[in-house]
Short mmCIF file of C-alpha atoms in Angstrom, two decimals:
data_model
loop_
_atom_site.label_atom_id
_atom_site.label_comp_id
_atom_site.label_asym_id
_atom_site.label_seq_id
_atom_site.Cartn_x
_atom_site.Cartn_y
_atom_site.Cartn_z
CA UNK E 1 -0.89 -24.70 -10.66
CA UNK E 2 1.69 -23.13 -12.74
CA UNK E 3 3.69 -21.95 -9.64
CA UNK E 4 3.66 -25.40 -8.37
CA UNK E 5 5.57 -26.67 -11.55
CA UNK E 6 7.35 -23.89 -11.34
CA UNK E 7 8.98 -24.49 -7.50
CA UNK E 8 10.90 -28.11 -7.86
CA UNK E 9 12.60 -26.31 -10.78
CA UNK E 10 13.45 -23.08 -9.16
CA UNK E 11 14.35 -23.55 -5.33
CA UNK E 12 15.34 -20.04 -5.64
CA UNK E 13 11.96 -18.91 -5.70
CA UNK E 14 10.15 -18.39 -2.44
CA UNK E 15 6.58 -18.37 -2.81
CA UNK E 16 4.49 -16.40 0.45
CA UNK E 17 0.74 -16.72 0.17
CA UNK E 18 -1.28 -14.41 2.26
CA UNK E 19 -5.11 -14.46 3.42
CA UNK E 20 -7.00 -13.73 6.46
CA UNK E 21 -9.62 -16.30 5.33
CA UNK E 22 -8.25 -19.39 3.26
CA UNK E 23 -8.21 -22.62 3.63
CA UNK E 24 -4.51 -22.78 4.84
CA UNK E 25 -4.30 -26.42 5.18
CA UNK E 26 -5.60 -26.97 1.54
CA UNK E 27 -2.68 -24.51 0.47
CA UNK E 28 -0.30 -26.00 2.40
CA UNK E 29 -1.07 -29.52 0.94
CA UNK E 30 -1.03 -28.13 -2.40
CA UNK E 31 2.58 -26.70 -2.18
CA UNK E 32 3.80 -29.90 -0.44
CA UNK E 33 7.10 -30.61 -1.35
CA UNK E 34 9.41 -33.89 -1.11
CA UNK E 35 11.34 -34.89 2.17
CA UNK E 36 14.54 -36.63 0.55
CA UNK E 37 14.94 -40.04 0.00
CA UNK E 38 17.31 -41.92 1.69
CA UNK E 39 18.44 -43.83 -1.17
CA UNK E 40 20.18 -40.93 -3.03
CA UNK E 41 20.59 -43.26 -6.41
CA UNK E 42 16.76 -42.84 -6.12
CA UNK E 43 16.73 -39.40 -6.16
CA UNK E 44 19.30 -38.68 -8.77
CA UNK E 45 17.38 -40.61 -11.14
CA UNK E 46 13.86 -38.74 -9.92
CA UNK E 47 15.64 -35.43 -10.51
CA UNK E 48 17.02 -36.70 -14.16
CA UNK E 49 13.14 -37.39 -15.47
CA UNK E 50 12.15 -40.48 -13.27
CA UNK E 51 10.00 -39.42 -10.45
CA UNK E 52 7.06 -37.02 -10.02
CA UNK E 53 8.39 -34.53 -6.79
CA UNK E 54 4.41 -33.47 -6.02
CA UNK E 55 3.66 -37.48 -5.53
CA UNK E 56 6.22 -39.07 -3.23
CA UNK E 57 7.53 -41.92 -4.62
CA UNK E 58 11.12 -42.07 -4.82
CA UNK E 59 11.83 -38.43 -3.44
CA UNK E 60 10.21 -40.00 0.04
CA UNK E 61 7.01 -38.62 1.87
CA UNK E 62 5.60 -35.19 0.97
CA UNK E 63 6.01 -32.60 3.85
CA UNK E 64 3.24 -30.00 3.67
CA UNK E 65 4.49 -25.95 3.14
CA UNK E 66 4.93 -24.64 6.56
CA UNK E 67 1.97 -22.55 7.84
CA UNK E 68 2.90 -19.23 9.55
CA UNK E 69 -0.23 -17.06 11.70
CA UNK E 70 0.35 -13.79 12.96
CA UNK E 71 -2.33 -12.95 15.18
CA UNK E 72 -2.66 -9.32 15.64
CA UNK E 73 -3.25 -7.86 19.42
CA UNK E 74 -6.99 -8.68 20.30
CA UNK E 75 -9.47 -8.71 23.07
CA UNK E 76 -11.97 -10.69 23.68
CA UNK E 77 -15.41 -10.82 21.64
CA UNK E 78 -18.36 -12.14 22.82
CA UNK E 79 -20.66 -13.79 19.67
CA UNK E 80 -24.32 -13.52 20.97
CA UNK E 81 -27.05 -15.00 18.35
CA UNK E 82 -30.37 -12.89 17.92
CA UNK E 83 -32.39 -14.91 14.80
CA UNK E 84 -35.44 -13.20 13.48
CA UNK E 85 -38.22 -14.19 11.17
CA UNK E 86 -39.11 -11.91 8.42
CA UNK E 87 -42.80 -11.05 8.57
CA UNK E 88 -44.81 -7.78 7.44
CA UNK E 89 -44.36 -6.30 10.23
CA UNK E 90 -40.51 -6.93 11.02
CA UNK E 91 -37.80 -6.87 9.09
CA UNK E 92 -33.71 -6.48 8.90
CA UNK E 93 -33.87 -3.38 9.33
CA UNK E 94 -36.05 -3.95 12.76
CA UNK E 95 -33.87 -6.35 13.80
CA UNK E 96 -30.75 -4.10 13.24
CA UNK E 97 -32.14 -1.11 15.31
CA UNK E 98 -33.33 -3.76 18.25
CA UNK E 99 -29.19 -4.87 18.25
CA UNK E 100 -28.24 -1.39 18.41
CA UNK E 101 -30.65 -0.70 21.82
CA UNK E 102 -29.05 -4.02 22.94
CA UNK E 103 -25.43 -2.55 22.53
CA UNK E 104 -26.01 0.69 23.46
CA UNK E 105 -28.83 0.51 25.78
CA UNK E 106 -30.79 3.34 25.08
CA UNK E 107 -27.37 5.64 25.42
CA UNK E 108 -26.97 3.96 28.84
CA UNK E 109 -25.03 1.67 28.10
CA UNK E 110 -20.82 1.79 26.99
CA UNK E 111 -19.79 3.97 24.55
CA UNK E 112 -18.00 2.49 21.04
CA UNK E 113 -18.95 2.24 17.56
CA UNK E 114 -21.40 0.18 16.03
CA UNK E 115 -19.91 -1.80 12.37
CA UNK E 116 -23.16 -3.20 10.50
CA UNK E 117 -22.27 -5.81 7.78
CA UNK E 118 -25.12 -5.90 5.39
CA UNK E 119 -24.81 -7.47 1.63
CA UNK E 120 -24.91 -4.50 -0.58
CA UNK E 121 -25.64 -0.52 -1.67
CA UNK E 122 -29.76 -0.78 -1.67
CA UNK E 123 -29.25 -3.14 1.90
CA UNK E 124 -27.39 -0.04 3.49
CA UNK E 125 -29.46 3.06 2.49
CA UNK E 126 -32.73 1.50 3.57
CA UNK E 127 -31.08 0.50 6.85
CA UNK E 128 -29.54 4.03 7.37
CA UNK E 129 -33.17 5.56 6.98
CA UNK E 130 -34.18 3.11 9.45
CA UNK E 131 -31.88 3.87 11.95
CA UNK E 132 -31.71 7.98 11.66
CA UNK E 133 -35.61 7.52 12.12
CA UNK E 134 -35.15 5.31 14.67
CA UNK E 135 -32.49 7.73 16.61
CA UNK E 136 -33.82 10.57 16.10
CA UNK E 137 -36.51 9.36 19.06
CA UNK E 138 -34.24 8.85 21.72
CA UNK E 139 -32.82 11.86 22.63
CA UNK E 140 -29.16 10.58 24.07
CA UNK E 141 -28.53 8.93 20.86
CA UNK E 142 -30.36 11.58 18.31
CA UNK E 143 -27.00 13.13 17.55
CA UNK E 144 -25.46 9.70 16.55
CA UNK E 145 -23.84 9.59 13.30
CA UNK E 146 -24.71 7.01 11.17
CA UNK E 147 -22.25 6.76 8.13
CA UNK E 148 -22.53 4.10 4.87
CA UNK E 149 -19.48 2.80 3.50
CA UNK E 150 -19.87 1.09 -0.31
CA UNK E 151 -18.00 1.22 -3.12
CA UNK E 152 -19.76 3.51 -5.27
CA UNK E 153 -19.32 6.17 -2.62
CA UNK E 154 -17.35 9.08 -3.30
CA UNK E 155 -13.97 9.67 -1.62
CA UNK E 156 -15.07 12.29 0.53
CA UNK E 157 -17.97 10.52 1.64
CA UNK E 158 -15.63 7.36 2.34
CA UNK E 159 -13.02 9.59 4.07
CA UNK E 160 -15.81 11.02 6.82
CA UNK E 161 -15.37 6.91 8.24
CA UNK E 162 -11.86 7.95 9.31
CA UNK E 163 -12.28 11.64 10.52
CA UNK E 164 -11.97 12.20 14.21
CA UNK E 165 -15.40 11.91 16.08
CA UNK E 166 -16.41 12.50 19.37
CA UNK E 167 -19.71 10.68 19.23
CA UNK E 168 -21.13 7.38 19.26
CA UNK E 169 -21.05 6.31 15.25
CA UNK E 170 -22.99 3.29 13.48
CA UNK E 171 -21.64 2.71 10.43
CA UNK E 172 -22.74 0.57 7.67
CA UNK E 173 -20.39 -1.46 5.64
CA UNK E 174 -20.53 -4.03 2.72
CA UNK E 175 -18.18 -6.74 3.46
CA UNK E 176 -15.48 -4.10 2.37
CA UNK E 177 -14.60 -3.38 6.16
CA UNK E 178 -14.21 -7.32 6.72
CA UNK E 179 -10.94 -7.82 5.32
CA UNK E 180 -9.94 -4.35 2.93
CA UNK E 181 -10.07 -2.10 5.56
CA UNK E 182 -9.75 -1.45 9.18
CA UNK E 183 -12.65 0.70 10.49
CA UNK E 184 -11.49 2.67 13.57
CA UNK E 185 -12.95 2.74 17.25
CA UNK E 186 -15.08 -0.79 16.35
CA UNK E 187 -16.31 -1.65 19.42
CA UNK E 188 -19.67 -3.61 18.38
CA UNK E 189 -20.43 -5.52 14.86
CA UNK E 190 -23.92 -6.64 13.46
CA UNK E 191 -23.37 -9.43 11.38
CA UNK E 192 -26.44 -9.77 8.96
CA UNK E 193 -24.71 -12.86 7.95
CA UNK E 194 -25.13 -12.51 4.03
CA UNK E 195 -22.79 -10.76 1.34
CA UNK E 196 -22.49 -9.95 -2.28
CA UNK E 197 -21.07 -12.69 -4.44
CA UNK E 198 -19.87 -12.39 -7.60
CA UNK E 199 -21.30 -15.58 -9.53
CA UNK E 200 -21.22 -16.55 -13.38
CA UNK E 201 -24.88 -17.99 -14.58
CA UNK E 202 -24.43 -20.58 -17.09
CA UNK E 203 -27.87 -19.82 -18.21
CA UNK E 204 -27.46 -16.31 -19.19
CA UNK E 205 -23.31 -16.55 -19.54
CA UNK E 206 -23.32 -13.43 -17.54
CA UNK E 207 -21.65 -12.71 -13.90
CA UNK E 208 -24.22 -11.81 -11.19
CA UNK E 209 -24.33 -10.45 -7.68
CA UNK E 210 -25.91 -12.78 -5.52
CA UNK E 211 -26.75 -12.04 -2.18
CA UNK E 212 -25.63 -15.64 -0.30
CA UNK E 213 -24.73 -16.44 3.28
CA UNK E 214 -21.27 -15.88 4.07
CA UNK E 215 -18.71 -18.64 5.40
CA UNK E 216 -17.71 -19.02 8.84
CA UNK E 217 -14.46 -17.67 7.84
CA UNK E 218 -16.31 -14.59 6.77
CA UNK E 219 -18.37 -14.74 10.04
CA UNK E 220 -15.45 -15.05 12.47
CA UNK E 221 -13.12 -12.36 10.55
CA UNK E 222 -16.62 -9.75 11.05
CA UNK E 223 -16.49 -10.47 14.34
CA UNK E 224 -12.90 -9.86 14.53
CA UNK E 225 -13.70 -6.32 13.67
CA UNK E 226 -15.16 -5.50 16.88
CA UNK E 227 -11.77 -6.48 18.92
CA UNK E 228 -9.22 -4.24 18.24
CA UNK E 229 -9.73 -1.86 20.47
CA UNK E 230 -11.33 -3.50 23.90
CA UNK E 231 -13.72 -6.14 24.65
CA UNK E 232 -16.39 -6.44 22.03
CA UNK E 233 -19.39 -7.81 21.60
CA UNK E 234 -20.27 -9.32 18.22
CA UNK E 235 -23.74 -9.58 17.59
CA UNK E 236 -25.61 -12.44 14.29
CA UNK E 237 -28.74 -11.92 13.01
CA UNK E 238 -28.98 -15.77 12.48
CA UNK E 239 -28.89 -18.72 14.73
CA UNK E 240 -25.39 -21.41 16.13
CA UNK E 241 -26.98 -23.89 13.97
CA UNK E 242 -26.86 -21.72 11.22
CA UNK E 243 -23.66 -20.67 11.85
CA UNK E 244 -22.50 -24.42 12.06
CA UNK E 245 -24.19 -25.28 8.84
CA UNK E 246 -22.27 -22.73 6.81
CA UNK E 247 -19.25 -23.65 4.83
CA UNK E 248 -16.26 -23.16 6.49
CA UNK E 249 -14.41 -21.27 3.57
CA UNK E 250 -16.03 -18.94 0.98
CA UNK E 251 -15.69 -20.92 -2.22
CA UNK E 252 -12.90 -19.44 -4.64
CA UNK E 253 -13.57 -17.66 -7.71
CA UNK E 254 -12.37 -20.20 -10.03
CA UNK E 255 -15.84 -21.96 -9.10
CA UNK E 256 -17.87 -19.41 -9.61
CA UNK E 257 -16.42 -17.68 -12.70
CA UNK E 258 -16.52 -17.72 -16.62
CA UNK E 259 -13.49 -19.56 -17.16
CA UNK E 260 -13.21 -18.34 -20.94
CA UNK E 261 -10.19 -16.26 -19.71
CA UNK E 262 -8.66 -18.85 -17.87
CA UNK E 263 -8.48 -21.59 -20.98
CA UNK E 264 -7.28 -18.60 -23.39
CA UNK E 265 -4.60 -17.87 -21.13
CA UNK E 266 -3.80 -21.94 -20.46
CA UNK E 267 -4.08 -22.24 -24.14
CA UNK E 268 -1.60 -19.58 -25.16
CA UNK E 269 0.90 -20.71 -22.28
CA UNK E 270 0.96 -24.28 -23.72
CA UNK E 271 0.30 -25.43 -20.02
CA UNK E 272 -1.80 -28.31 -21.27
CA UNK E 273 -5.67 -29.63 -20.81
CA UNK E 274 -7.67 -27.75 -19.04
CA UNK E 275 -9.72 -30.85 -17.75
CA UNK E 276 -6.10 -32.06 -16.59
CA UNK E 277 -4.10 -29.46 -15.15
CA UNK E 278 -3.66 -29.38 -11.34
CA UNK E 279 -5.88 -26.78 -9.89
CA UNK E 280 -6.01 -26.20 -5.92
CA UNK E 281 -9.94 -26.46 -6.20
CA UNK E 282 -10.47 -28.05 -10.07
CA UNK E 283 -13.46 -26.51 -11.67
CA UNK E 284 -16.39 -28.39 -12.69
CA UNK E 285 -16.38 -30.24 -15.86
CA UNK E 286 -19.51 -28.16 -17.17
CA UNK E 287 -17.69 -24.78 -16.63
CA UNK E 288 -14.82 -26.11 -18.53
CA UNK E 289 -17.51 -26.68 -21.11
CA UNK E 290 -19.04 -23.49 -20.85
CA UNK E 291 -16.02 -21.68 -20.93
CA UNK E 292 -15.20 -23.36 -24.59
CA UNK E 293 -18.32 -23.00 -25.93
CA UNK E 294 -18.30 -18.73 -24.87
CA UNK E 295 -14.42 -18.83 -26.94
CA UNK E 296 -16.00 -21.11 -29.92
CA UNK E 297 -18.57 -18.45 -29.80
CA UNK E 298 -16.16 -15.56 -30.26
CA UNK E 299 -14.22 -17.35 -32.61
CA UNK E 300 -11.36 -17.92 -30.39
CA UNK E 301 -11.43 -21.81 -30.79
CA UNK E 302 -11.81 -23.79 -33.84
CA UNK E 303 -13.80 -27.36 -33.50
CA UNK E 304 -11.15 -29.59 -32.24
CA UNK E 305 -10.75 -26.23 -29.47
CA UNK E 306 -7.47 -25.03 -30.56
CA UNK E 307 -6.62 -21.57 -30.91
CA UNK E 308 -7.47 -19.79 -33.94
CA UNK E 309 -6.18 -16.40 -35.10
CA UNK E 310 -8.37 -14.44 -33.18
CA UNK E 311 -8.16 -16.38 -30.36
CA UNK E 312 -4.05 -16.06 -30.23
CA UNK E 313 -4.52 -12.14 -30.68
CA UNK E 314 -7.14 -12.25 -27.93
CA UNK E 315 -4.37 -13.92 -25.79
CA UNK E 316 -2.33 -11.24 -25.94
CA UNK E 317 -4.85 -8.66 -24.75
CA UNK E 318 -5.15 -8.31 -20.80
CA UNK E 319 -8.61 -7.79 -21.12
CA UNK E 320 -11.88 -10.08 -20.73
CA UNK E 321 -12.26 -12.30 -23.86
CA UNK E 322 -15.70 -10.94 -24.67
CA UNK E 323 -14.09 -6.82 -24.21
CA UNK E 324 -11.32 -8.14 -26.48
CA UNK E 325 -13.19 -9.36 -29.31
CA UNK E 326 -15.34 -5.89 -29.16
CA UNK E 327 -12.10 -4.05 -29.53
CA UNK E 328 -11.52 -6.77 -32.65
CA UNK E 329 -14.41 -6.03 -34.19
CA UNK E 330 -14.47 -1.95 -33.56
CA UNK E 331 -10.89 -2.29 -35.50
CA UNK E 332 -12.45 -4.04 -38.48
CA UNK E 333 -15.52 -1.87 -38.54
CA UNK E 334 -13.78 1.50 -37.99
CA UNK E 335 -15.50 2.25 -34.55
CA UNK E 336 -12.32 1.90 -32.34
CA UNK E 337 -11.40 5.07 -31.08
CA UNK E 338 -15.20 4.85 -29.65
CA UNK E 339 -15.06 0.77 -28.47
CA UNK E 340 -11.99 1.70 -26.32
CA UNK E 341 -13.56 4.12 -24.66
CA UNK E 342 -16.67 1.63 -23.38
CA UNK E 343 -14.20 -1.28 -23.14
CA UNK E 344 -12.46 0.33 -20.42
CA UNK E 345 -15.39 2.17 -18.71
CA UNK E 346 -16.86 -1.86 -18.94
CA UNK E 347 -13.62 -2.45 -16.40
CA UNK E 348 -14.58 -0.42 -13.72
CA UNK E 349 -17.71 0.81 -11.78
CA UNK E 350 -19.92 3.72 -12.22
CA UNK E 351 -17.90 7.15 -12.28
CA UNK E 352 -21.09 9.14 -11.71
CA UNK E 353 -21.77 9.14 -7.58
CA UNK E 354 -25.12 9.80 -5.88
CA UNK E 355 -24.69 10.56 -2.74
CA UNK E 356 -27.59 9.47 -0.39
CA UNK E 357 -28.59 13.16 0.81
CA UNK E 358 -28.29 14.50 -3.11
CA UNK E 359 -29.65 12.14 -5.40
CA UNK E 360 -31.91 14.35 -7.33
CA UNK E 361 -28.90 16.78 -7.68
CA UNK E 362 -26.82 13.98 -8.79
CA UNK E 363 -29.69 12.99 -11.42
CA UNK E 364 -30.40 16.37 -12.68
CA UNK E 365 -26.14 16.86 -13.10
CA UNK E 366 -26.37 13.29 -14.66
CA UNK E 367 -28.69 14.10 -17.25
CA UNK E 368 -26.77 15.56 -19.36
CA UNK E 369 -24.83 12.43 -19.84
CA UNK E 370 -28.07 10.24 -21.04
CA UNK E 371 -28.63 9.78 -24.67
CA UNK E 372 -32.25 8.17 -25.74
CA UNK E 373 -30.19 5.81 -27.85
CA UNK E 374 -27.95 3.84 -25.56
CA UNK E 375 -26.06 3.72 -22.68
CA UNK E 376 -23.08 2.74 -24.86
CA UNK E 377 -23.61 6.41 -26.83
CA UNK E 378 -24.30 7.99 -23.46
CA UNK E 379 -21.13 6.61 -22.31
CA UNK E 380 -19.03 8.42 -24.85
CA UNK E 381 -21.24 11.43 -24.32
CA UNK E 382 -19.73 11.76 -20.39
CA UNK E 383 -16.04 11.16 -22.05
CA UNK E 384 -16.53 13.68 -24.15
CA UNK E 385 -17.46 15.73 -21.65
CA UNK E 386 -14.35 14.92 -19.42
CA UNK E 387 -11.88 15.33 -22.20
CA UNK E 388 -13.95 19.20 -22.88
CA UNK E 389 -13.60 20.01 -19.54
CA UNK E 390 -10.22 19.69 -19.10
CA UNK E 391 -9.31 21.64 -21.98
CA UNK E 392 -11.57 24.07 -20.78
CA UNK E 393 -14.41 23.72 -23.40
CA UNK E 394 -12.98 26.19 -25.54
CA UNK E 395 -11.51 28.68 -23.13
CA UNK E 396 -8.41 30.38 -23.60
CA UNK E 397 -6.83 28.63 -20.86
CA UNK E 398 -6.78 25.33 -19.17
CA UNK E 399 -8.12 24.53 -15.89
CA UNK E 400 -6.13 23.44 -13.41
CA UNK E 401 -5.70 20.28 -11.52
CA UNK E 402 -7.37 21.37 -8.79
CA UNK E 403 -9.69 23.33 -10.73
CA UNK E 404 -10.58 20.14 -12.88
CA UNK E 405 -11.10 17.84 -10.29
CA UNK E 406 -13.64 20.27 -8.13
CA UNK E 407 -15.70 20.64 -11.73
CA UNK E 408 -16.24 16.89 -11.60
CA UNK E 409 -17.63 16.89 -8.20
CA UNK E 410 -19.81 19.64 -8.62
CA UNK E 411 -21.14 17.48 -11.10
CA UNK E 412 -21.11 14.30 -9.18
CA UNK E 413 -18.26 12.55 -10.91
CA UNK E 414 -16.04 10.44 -8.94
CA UNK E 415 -12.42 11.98 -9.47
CA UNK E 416 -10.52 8.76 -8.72
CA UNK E 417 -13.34 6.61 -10.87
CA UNK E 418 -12.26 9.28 -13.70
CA UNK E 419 -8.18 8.90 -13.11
CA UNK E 420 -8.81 4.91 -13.25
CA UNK E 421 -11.02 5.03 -16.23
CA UNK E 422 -8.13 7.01 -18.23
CA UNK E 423 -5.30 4.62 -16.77
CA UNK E 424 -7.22 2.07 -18.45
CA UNK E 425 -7.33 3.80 -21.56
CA UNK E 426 -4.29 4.80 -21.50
CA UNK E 427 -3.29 0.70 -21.16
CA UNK E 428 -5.83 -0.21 -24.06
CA UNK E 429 -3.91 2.74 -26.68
CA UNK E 430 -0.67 1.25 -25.89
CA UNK E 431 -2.21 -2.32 -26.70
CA UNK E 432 -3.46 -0.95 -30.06
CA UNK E 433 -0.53 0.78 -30.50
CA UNK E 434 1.58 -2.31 -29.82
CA UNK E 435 -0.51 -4.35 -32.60
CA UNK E 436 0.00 -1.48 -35.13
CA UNK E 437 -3.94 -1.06 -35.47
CA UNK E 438 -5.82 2.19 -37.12
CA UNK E 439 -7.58 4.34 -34.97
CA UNK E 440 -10.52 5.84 -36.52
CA UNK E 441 -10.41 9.57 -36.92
CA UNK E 442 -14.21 9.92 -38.58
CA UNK E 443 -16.80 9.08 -35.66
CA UNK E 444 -17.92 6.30 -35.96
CA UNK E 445 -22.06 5.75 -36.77
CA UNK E 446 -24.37 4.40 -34.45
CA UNK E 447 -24.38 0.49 -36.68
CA UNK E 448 -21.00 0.65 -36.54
CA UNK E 449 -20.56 0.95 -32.59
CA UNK E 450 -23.58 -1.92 -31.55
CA UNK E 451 -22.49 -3.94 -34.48
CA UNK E 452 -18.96 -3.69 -32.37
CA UNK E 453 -20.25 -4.32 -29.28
CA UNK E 454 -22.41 -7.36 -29.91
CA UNK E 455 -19.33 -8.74 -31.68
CA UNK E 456 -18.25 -9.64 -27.43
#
């Protein structure tokens, strides 16, 4: 919205807006700018104050912003629909393993990868066991590989989907490998037809996963996957009528998001109401609600919903509104130098891996980490760890880099997790820094800390 302002003023500024799955009609609508007017009087007075540019009028018709697709070399992919009902006795999983026989025919049939879309981490592990079960019986296709690919992986694990192979492969993918990555030698994808989506609950002002079908845009960029190469064959776990009932577009994040952050950052801008303020997709009118009553909450807003002190501070920190007004309250209370350290491992996922085949390794390297307390003192616990161990816990030299980083996977710690944790940090001292605020040398005490974090 603020772009779109932005543009009539500065025709010097070209705006490019890139997706493989947008609505790019709805974008190009948005950014629709004036054809001129053929009475130029007309337009000199629009341009002095007199006209709105984004609704015709005296600048003439709006023309929408030009639409550009590259299509990438492709072959052909052939969508075949295999629905199953979910009873005791069959399952996704079954209904994965049948695809796979389909595909590959028992190891008769072509050769090619296999790319399995399922929603999410617990989805793929049960489906692996399936399948290396499942393979293991058929003795052309028992030395198949079949290889997960999630987030919480570690790099090594992740870098095994790129590594040379010279055997058929199945791997298993969140919806990662639909758009963030390119998955090499794809020749087959089963779509389960569901994925992951990050939703905010009004009830419980919290952000959820929830596993939800996925949009035909989705659909059709999966089975895009499987064409790269040579003819594929895409095949859905769910029905044409299904397929047909699904929403064309995923729906954007500004609908299914806290928008706390949002009216802070509107509010500090001076870019006026919320409620009025030309969004591409406008929010609804309860999360507009919702999203004042989480900053009155904080004591961001005052009554009439303008900002107060805290709230203009909070502004001015790039973090989420809730983080912010932890680190706040840790500065008040003396807990800071602790508060910064769980803000910013709040920002990221999980640096402690488990890989499938290690788990109870994992655990039993893990446990040093957990304190009976809280996760939020077991937290520092693993920092303090990772700032020991690169001093060399008390050695008389430091370990290397190299050294360093092969400590944290013997113990299951994810070394690029680690490196983004302390870039975050890192951002969060120069914040503090910036703001002149006290960093706590004396630890602080275990009221101190929760009394922080409930403050968000």
């Amino acid at each position: 919205g603020y772009l779109r302002q932005l543009l009539p003023r500065r025709p010097d500024l070209k705006l490019v807006v890139t997706s493989a799955t947008i609505d790019a009609q709805r974008f190009a609508d948005y950014f629709a700018r004036p054809a001129p007017a053929p009475d130029r009087s007309k337009q000199r007075q629009a341009s002095s104050g007199g006209g709105d540019p984004q609704s015709g009028g005296a600048w003439g018709p709006l023309i929408p912003a030009p639409v550009i697709q590259v299509s990438g070399r492709t072959f052909p992919v052939e969508v075949r629909y295999r629905p199953f009902e979910e009873s005791r006795d069959y399952d996704l999983n079954s209904a994965i393993t049948d695809a796979v026989d389909e595909l590959w025919r028992g190891g008769a049939g072509p050769g090619g990868d296999i790319l399995v879309f399922l929603p999410g981490e617990r989805e793929i592990r049960e489906a692996a066991d399936h399948l290396r079960k499942h393979l293991s019986h058929q003795p052309v296709l028992r030395s198949a590989e079949v290889l997960p690919l999630f987030a919480r992986l570690s790099q090594a694990e992740q870098d095994r989907i790129f590594q040379d192979h010279s055997g058929r492969r199945i791997v298993l993918s969140t919806n990662v490998a639909e758009t963030s990555l390119t998955v090499p030698g794809i020749r087959f994808v089963i779509d389960a037809g569901t994925a992951r989506v990050k939703r905010y609950s009004f009830r419980q002002k919290v952000e959820q996963l929830m596993v939800e079908p996925i949009s035909q845009a989705a659909a059709n960029q999966r089975a895009g996957r499987c064409g790269r190469v040579a003819d594929g064959i895409c095949i859905r776990l769910y029905d044409e009528a299904g397929f047909n009932g699904r929403p064309k577009f995923t729906d954007p994040e500004i609908l299914r998001s806290s928008l706390a952050g949002v009216i802070l950052r509107m509010k500090s801008l001076r870019l006026g109401a919320v409620e009025e303020f030309a969004f591409i997709e406008p929010p609804q009118k309860r999360a507009i609600v919702d999203g004042y009553q989480l900053l009155s909450e904080l004591g961001a807003v005052d009554e009439a919903n303008d900002l107060t002190r805290i709230g203009q501070t909070l502004s001015r920190l790039p973090l989420d509104p809730r983080v912010g007004r932890m680190i706040l309250e840790a500065q008040q209370r003396g807990a800071l130098d602790e508060v910064m350290v769980i803000a910013s491992a709040l920002s990221l996922q999980d640096v402690r891996d488990r890989p499938m085949d290690k788990q109870a390794q994992a655990d039993q390297a893990h446990a040093k980490f957990d304190d009976e307390k809280s996760e939020f003192s077991g937290t520092l616990k693993l920092w303090k760890w990772l700032e020991d161990s690169k001093g060399g816990h008390g050695k008389d030299h430091k370990l290397s880099h190299r050294q360093y980083e092969n400590l944290l996977r013997e113990n299951f710690i994810n070394v690029r997790r680690v490196r983004e944790w302390r870039d975050i940090h890192t951002q969060l001292h120069t914040v503090v820094a910036e703001h002149k605020w006290q960093i706590n040398t004396a630890p602080a005490s275990y009221e101190q800390l929760h009394l922080s974090m409930l403050a968000g």
